[in-house]
């Protein structure tokens, strides 16, 4: 069984570790590393988990006050087949002129 699931999101390779879930009796994606160490696309957009709390820049699709996560925001684009997506709000972008620490750490682990 594979130890991680790999996605290509906006030209960024993202590997999500898998862990065994006793309740469902199957391997499931463990998004803890994405939450602890945010990932950015080459253009500086954050790659986020759909169910993360919406940021102060959120513009909810349905204008419902009960909408509280990234998945309900107009700036968030869901990646098919995953709980990950990309936030395109300009205020959330990272400066892309400096090399990203996250890329370096990922290469060292390989």
GROMACS .gro file of N, CA and C in nm:
model
  330
    1UNK      N    1   0.084  -0.120   0.000
    1UNK     CA    2   0.000   0.000   0.000
    1UNK      C    3   0.088   0.125   0.000
    2UNK      N    4   0.050   0.225  -0.079
    2UNK     CA    5   0.125   0.349  -0.083
    2UNK      C    6   0.121   0.419   0.052
    3UNK      N    7   0.229   0.487   0.086
    3UNK     CA    8   0.239   0.557   0.213
    3UNK      C    9   0.191   0.702   0.206
    4UNK      N   10   0.173   0.752   0.085
    4UNK     CA   11   0.127   0.889   0.066
    4UNK      C   12   0.052   0.900  -0.066
    5UNK      N   13  -0.035   0.998  -0.074
    5UNK     CA   14  -0.106   1.026  -0.198
    5UNK      C   15  -0.048   1.156  -0.254
    6UNK      N   16  -0.019   1.155  -0.382
    6UNK     CA   17   0.045   1.271  -0.445
    6UNK      C   18  -0.054   1.345  -0.535
    7UNK      N   19  -0.054   1.477  -0.522
    7UNK     CA   20  -0.136   1.563  -0.605
    7UNK      C   21  -0.046   1.666  -0.674
    8UNK      N   22  -0.086   1.708  -0.792
    8UNK     CA   23  -0.022   1.820  -0.861
    8UNK      C   24  -0.124   1.933  -0.857
    9UNK      N   25  -0.096   2.033  -0.774
    9UNK     CA   26  -0.187   2.146  -0.758
    9UNK      C   27  -0.115   2.272  -0.803
   10UNK      N   28  -0.160   2.331  -0.912
   10UNK     CA   29  -0.099   2.451  -0.968
   10UNK      C   30   0.053   2.437  -0.977
   11UNK      N   31   0.097   2.330  -1.040
   11UNK     CA   32   0.238   2.301  -1.063
   11UNK      C   33   0.317   2.272  -0.936
   12UNK      N   34   0.252   2.251  -0.825
   12UNK     CA   35   0.317   2.217  -0.700
   12UNK      C   36   0.284   2.073  -0.666
   13UNK      N   37   0.388   1.992  -0.644
   13UNK     CA   38   0.368   1.853  -0.604
   13UNK      C   39   0.341   1.851  -0.453
   14UNK      N   40   0.227   1.796  -0.417
   14UNK     CA   41   0.187   1.789  -0.276
   14UNK      C   42   0.167   1.642  -0.240
   15UNK      N   43   0.240   1.596  -0.139
   15UNK     CA   44   0.225   1.459  -0.091
   15UNK      C   45   0.157   1.462   0.044
   16UNK      N   46   0.047   1.390   0.054
   16UNK     CA   47  -0.029   1.380   0.178
   16UNK      C   48  -0.009   1.239   0.234
   17UNK      N   49   0.047   1.229   0.356
   17UNK     CA   50   0.067   1.096   0.414
   17UNK      C   51  -0.066   1.025   0.438
   18UNK      N   52  -0.061   0.894   0.430
   18UNK     CA   53  -0.178   0.812   0.459
   18UNK      C   54  -0.161   0.746   0.595
   19UNK      N   55  -0.271   0.729   0.665
   19UNK     CA   56  -0.269   0.657   0.792
   19UNK      C   57  -0.389   0.563   0.796
   20UNK      N   58  -0.374   0.455   0.871
   20UNK     CA   59  -0.479   0.356   0.882
   20UNK      C   60  -0.587   0.406   0.978
   21UNK      N   61  -0.711   0.398   0.933
   21UNK     CA   62  -0.825   0.438   1.015
   21UNK      C   63  -0.899   0.313   1.058
   22UNK      N   64  -0.900   0.287   1.187
   22UNK     CA   65  -0.964   0.167   1.240
   22UNK      C   66  -1.114   0.163   1.213
   23UNK      N   67  -1.178   0.277   1.224
   23UNK     CA   68  -1.323   0.282   1.208
   23UNK      C   69  -1.368   0.244   1.067
   24UNK      N   70  -1.300   0.302   0.965
   24UNK     CA   71  -1.339   0.275   0.826
   24UNK      C   72  -1.266   0.154   0.768
   25UNK      N   73  -1.162   0.109   0.839
   25UNK     CA   74  -1.082  -0.005   0.795
   25UNK      C   75  -1.018   0.020   0.658
   26UNK      N   76  -0.966   0.142   0.642
   26UNK     CA   77  -0.894   0.175   0.519
   26UNK      C   78  -0.795   0.287   0.548
   27UNK      N   79  -0.705   0.309   0.452
   27UNK     CA   80  -0.609   0.418   0.464
   27UNK      C   81  -0.678   0.549   0.427
   28UNK      N   82  -0.653   0.652   0.506
   28UNK     CA   83  -0.710   0.784   0.481
   28UNK      C   84  -0.598   0.888   0.481
   29UNK      N   85  -0.623   1.000   0.418
   29UNK     CA   86  -0.524   1.107   0.412
   29UNK      C   87  -0.513   1.177   0.547
   30UNK      N   88  -0.390   1.202   0.590
   30UNK     CA   89  -0.361   1.272   0.715
   30UNK      C   90  -0.312   1.413   0.680
   31UNK      N   91  -0.396   1.513   0.700
   31UNK     CA   92  -0.367   1.650   0.659
   31UNK      C   93  -0.294   1.731   0.766
   32UNK      N   94  -0.253   1.668   0.874
   32UNK     CA   95  -0.185   1.739   0.983
   32UNK      C   96  -0.064   1.817   0.937
   33UNK      N   97   0.016   1.757   0.848
   33UNK     CA   98   0.138   1.825   0.802
   33UNK      C   99   0.106   1.949   0.719
   34UNK      N  100  -0.004   1.948   0.646
   34UNK     CA  101  -0.043   2.065   0.565
   34UNK      C  102  -0.087   2.179   0.657
   35UNK      N  103  -0.153   2.147   0.765
   35UNK     CA  104  -0.198   2.249   0.859
   35UNK      C  105  -0.079   2.307   0.935
   36UNK      N  106   0.013   2.220   0.979
   36UNK     CA  107   0.129   2.264   1.056
   36UNK      C  108   0.232   2.338   0.971
   37UNK      N  109   0.251   2.297   0.846
   37UNK     CA  110   0.350   2.356   0.756
   37UNK      C  111   0.281   2.395   0.626
   38UNK      N  112   0.224   2.516   0.621
   38UNK     CA  113   0.151   2.556   0.502
   38UNK      C  114   0.233   2.543   0.373
   39UNK      N  115   0.166   2.508   0.266
   39UNK     CA  116   0.226   2.490   0.136
   39UNK      C  117   0.176   2.602   0.045
   40UNK      N  118   0.263   2.649  -0.044
   40UNK     CA  119   0.227   2.756  -0.137
   40UNK      C  120   0.253   2.712  -0.279
   41UNK      N  121   0.170   2.758  -0.369
   41UNK     CA  122   0.190   2.733  -0.512
   41UNK      C  123   0.309   2.817  -0.559
   42UNK      N  124   0.364   2.788  -0.676
   42UNK     CA  125   0.474   2.870  -0.726
   42UNK      C  126   0.439   3.018  -0.739
   43UNK      N  127   0.312   3.050  -0.756
   43UNK     CA  128   0.271   3.191  -0.765
   43UNK      C  129   0.247   3.254  -0.628
   44UNK      N  130   0.269   3.177  -0.520
   44UNK     CA  131   0.255   3.230  -0.385
   44UNK      C  132   0.120   3.211  -0.320
   45UNK      N  133   0.027   3.143  -0.387
   45UNK     CA  134  -0.106   3.119  -0.330
   45UNK      C  135  -0.100   3.004  -0.229
   46UNK      N  136  -0.162   3.020  -0.113
   46UNK     CA  137  -0.162   2.911  -0.017
   46UNK      C  138  -0.250   2.794  -0.062
   47UNK      N  139  -0.202   2.674  -0.038
   47UNK     CA  140  -0.279   2.552  -0.063
   47UNK      C  141  -0.333   2.511   0.074
   48UNK      N  142  -0.465   2.513   0.087
   48UNK     CA  143  -0.529   2.496   0.217
   48UNK      C  144  -0.625   2.377   0.219
   49UNK      N  145  -0.658   2.337   0.338
   49UNK     CA  146  -0.758   2.233   0.361
   49UNK      C  147  -0.896   2.298   0.356
   50UNK      N  148  -0.987   2.239   0.284
   50UNK     CA  149  -1.122   2.294   0.265
   50UNK      C  150  -1.190   2.330   0.396
   51UNK      N  151  -1.171   2.250   0.499
   51UNK     CA  152  -1.243   2.271   0.624
   51UNK      C  153  -1.171   2.363   0.723
   52UNK      N  154  -1.061   2.427   0.679
   52UNK     CA  155  -0.995   2.522   0.767
   52UNK      C  156  -1.087   2.643   0.789
   53UNK      N  157  -1.073   2.706   0.904
   53UNK     CA  158  -1.152   2.825   0.933
   53UNK      C  159  -1.122   2.933   0.831
   54UNK      N  160  -1.224   3.001   0.788
   54UNK     CA  161  -1.208   3.110   0.690
   54UNK      C  162  -1.126   3.223   0.753
   55UNK      N  163  -1.048   3.289   0.669
   55UNK     CA  164  -0.964   3.400   0.715
   55UNK      C  165  -1.046   3.530   0.718
   56UNK      N  166  -0.988   3.639   0.768
   56UNK     CA  167  -1.059   3.767   0.771
   56UNK      C  168  -1.092   3.823   0.632
   57UNK      N  169  -1.027   3.771   0.528
   57UNK     CA  170  -1.049   3.820   0.392
   57UNK      C  171  -1.159   3.742   0.319
   58UNK      N  172  -1.220   3.648   0.386
   58UNK     CA  173  -1.320   3.560   0.324
   58UNK      C  174  -1.438   3.639   0.269
   59UNK      N  175  -1.483   3.595   0.154
   59UNK     CA  176  -1.602   3.649   0.088
   59UNK      C  177  -1.689   3.527   0.057
   60UNK      N  178  -1.783   3.499   0.143
   60UNK     CA  179  -1.858   3.375   0.132
   60UNK      C  180  -1.950   3.371   0.011
   61UNK      N  181  -1.952   3.257  -0.053
   61UNK     CA  182  -2.031   3.236  -0.175
   61UNK      C  183  -2.179   3.260  -0.151
   62UNK      N  184  -2.228   3.210  -0.039
   62UNK     CA  185  -2.373   3.217  -0.014
   62UNK      C  186  -2.412   3.329   0.082
   63UNK      N  187  -2.316   3.409   0.128
   63UNK     CA  188  -2.342   3.517   0.224
   63UNK      C  189  -2.413   3.469   0.350
   64UNK      N  190  -2.399   3.340   0.381
   64UNK     CA  191  -2.459   3.282   0.500
   64UNK      C  192  -2.362   3.297   0.617
   65UNK      N  193  -2.406   3.358   0.728
   65UNK     CA  194  -2.316   3.373   0.844
   65UNK      C  195  -2.269   3.239   0.901
   66UNK      N  196  -2.339   3.133   0.870
   66UNK     CA  197  -2.299   3.000   0.919
   66UNK      C  198  -2.182   2.943   0.837
   67UNK      N  199  -2.152   3.002   0.722
   67UNK     CA  200  -2.040   2.957   0.640
   67UNK      C  201  -1.912   3.005   0.708
   68UNK      N  202  -1.832   2.912   0.755
   68UNK     CA  203  -1.716   2.951   0.835
   68UNK      C  204  -1.585   2.891   0.785
   69UNK      N  205  -1.585   2.820   0.673
   69UNK     CA  206  -1.462   2.756   0.630
   69UNK      C  207  -1.418   2.802   0.491
   70UNK      N  208  -1.293   2.767   0.457
   70UNK     CA  209  -1.237   2.807   0.327
   70UNK      C  210  -1.322   2.758   0.210
   71UNK      N  211  -1.379   2.640   0.222
   71UNK     CA  212  -1.458   2.582   0.115
   71UNK      C  213  -1.580   2.664   0.075
   72UNK      N  214  -1.622   2.756   0.161
   72UNK     CA  215  -1.739   2.840   0.132
   72UNK      C  216  -1.701   2.977   0.075
   73UNK      N  217  -1.572   2.999   0.055
   73UNK     CA  218  -1.523   3.131   0.012
   73UNK      C  219  -1.510   3.141  -0.140
   74UNK      N  220  -1.541   3.258  -0.193
   74UNK     CA  221  -1.529   3.283  -0.338
   74UNK      C  222  -1.385   3.276  -0.387
   75UNK      N  223  -1.290   3.303  -0.301
   75UNK     CA  224  -1.148   3.305  -0.338
   75UNK      C  225  -1.084   3.166  -0.336
   76UNK      N  226  -1.156   3.067  -0.289
   76UNK     CA  227  -1.102   2.932  -0.273
   76UNK      C  228  -1.145   2.843  -0.389
   77UNK      N  229  -1.047   2.777  -0.451
   77UNK     CA  230  -1.076   2.683  -0.561
   77UNK      C  231  -1.042   2.541  -0.516
   78UNK      N  232  -1.143   2.460  -0.508
   78UNK     CA  233  -1.128   2.321  -0.465
   78UNK      C  234  -1.056   2.239  -0.571
   79UNK      N  235  -0.960   2.154  -0.528
   79UNK     CA  236  -0.892   2.064  -0.619
   79UNK      C  237  -0.973   1.935  -0.627
   80UNK      N  238  -1.008   1.887  -0.746
   80UNK     CA  239  -1.090   1.766  -0.759
   80UNK      C  240  -1.027   1.643  -0.692
   81UNK      N  241  -1.108   1.569  -0.621
   81UNK     CA  242  -1.064   1.444  -0.560
   81UNK      C  243  -0.984   1.460  -0.432
   82UNK      N  244  -0.985   1.578  -0.373
   82UNK     CA  245  -0.907   1.605  -0.253
   82UNK      C  246  -0.981   1.704  -0.163
   83UNK      N  247  -0.936   1.713  -0.040
   83UNK     CA  248  -0.988   1.814   0.051
   83UNK      C  249  -0.902   1.940   0.047
   84UNK      N  250  -0.811   1.947  -0.051
   84UNK     CA  251  -0.723   2.062  -0.065
   84UNK      C  252  -0.774   2.156  -0.174
   85UNK      N  253  -0.734   2.281  -0.163
   85UNK     CA  254  -0.767   2.380  -0.263
   85UNK      C  255  -0.673   2.498  -0.253
   86UNK      N  256  -0.691   2.594  -0.341
   86UNK     CA  257  -0.601   2.709  -0.349
   86UNK      C  258  -0.679   2.837  -0.319
   87UNK      N  259  -0.621   2.920  -0.232
   87UNK     CA  260  -0.679   3.051  -0.201
   87UNK      C  261  -0.614   3.153  -0.294
   88UNK      N  262  -0.694   3.228  -0.367
   88UNK     CA  263  -0.641   3.324  -0.463
   88UNK      C  264  -0.649   3.469  -0.416
   89UNK      N  265  -0.687   3.491  -0.291
   89UNK     CA  266  -0.697   3.628  -0.241
   89UNK      C  267  -0.556   3.688  -0.232
   90UNK      N  268  -0.540   3.808  -0.286
   90UNK     CA  269  -0.409   3.874  -0.292
   90UNK      C  270  -0.344   3.890  -0.153
   91UNK      N  271  -0.424   3.917  -0.051
   91UNK     CA  272  -0.369   3.937   0.083
   91UNK      C  273  -0.312   3.809   0.145
   92UNK      N  274  -0.350   3.696   0.092
   92UNK     CA  275  -0.303   3.567   0.145
   92UNK      C  276  -0.178   3.515   0.074
   93UNK      N  277  -0.139   3.582  -0.034
   93UNK     CA  278  -0.023   3.537  -0.111
   93UNK      C  279   0.106   3.560  -0.035
   94UNK      N  280   0.199   3.470  -0.060
   94UNK     CA  281   0.331   3.478   0.001
   94UNK      C  282   0.426   3.542  -0.100
   95UNK      N  283   0.524   3.615  -0.051
   95UNK     CA  284   0.626   3.673  -0.137
   95UNK      C  285   0.702   3.559  -0.205
   96UNK      N  286   0.699   3.553  -0.336
   96UNK     CA  287   0.761   3.442  -0.409
   96UNK      C  288   0.903   3.471  -0.452
   97UNK      N  289   0.958   3.586  -0.417
   97UNK     CA  290   1.094   3.617  -0.458
   97UNK      C  291   1.198   3.542  -0.375
   98UNK      N  292   1.163   3.503  -0.253
   98UNK     CA  293   1.255   3.429  -0.167
   98UNK      C  294   1.229   3.280  -0.180
   99UNK      N  295   1.336   3.197  -0.175
   99UNK     CA  296   1.314   3.052  -0.181
   99UNK      C  297   1.232   3.007  -0.061
  100UNK      N  298   1.146   2.912  -0.083
  100UNK     CA  299   1.058   2.866   0.024
  100UNK      C  300   1.124   2.761   0.110
  101UNK      N  301   1.114   2.780   0.239
  101UNK     CA  302   1.168   2.686   0.335
  101UNK      C  303   1.100   2.550   0.321
  102UNK      N  304   0.972   2.552   0.295
  102UNK     CA  305   0.896   2.427   0.284
  102UNK      C  306   0.952   2.337   0.174
  103UNK      N  307   0.989   2.394   0.059
  103UNK     CA  308   1.045   2.315  -0.050
  103UNK      C  309   1.176   2.251  -0.007
  104UNK      N  310   1.259   2.325   0.063
  104UNK     CA  311   1.388   2.275   0.111
  104UNK      C  312   1.367   2.158   0.206
  105UNK      N  313   1.276   2.174   0.303
  105UNK     CA  314   1.249   2.068   0.399
  105UNK      C  315   1.199   1.942   0.330
  106UNK      N  316   1.114   1.959   0.231
  106UNK     CA  317   1.058   1.843   0.161
  106UNK      C  318   1.167   1.766   0.088
  107UNK      N  319   1.259   1.840   0.025
  107UNK     CA  320   1.368   1.774  -0.048
  107UNK      C  321   1.462   1.702   0.048
  108UNK      N  322   1.487   1.758   0.167
  108UNK     CA  323   1.575   1.695   0.264
  108UNK      C  324   1.517   1.565   0.316
  109UNK      N  325   1.386   1.555   0.326
  109UNK     CA  326   1.320   1.435   0.377
  109UNK      C  327   1.325   1.321   0.275
  110UNK      N  328   1.338   1.354   0.147
  110UNK     CA  329   1.338   1.253   0.041
  110UNK      C  330   1.460   1.166   0.044
   0.00000   0.00000   0.00000
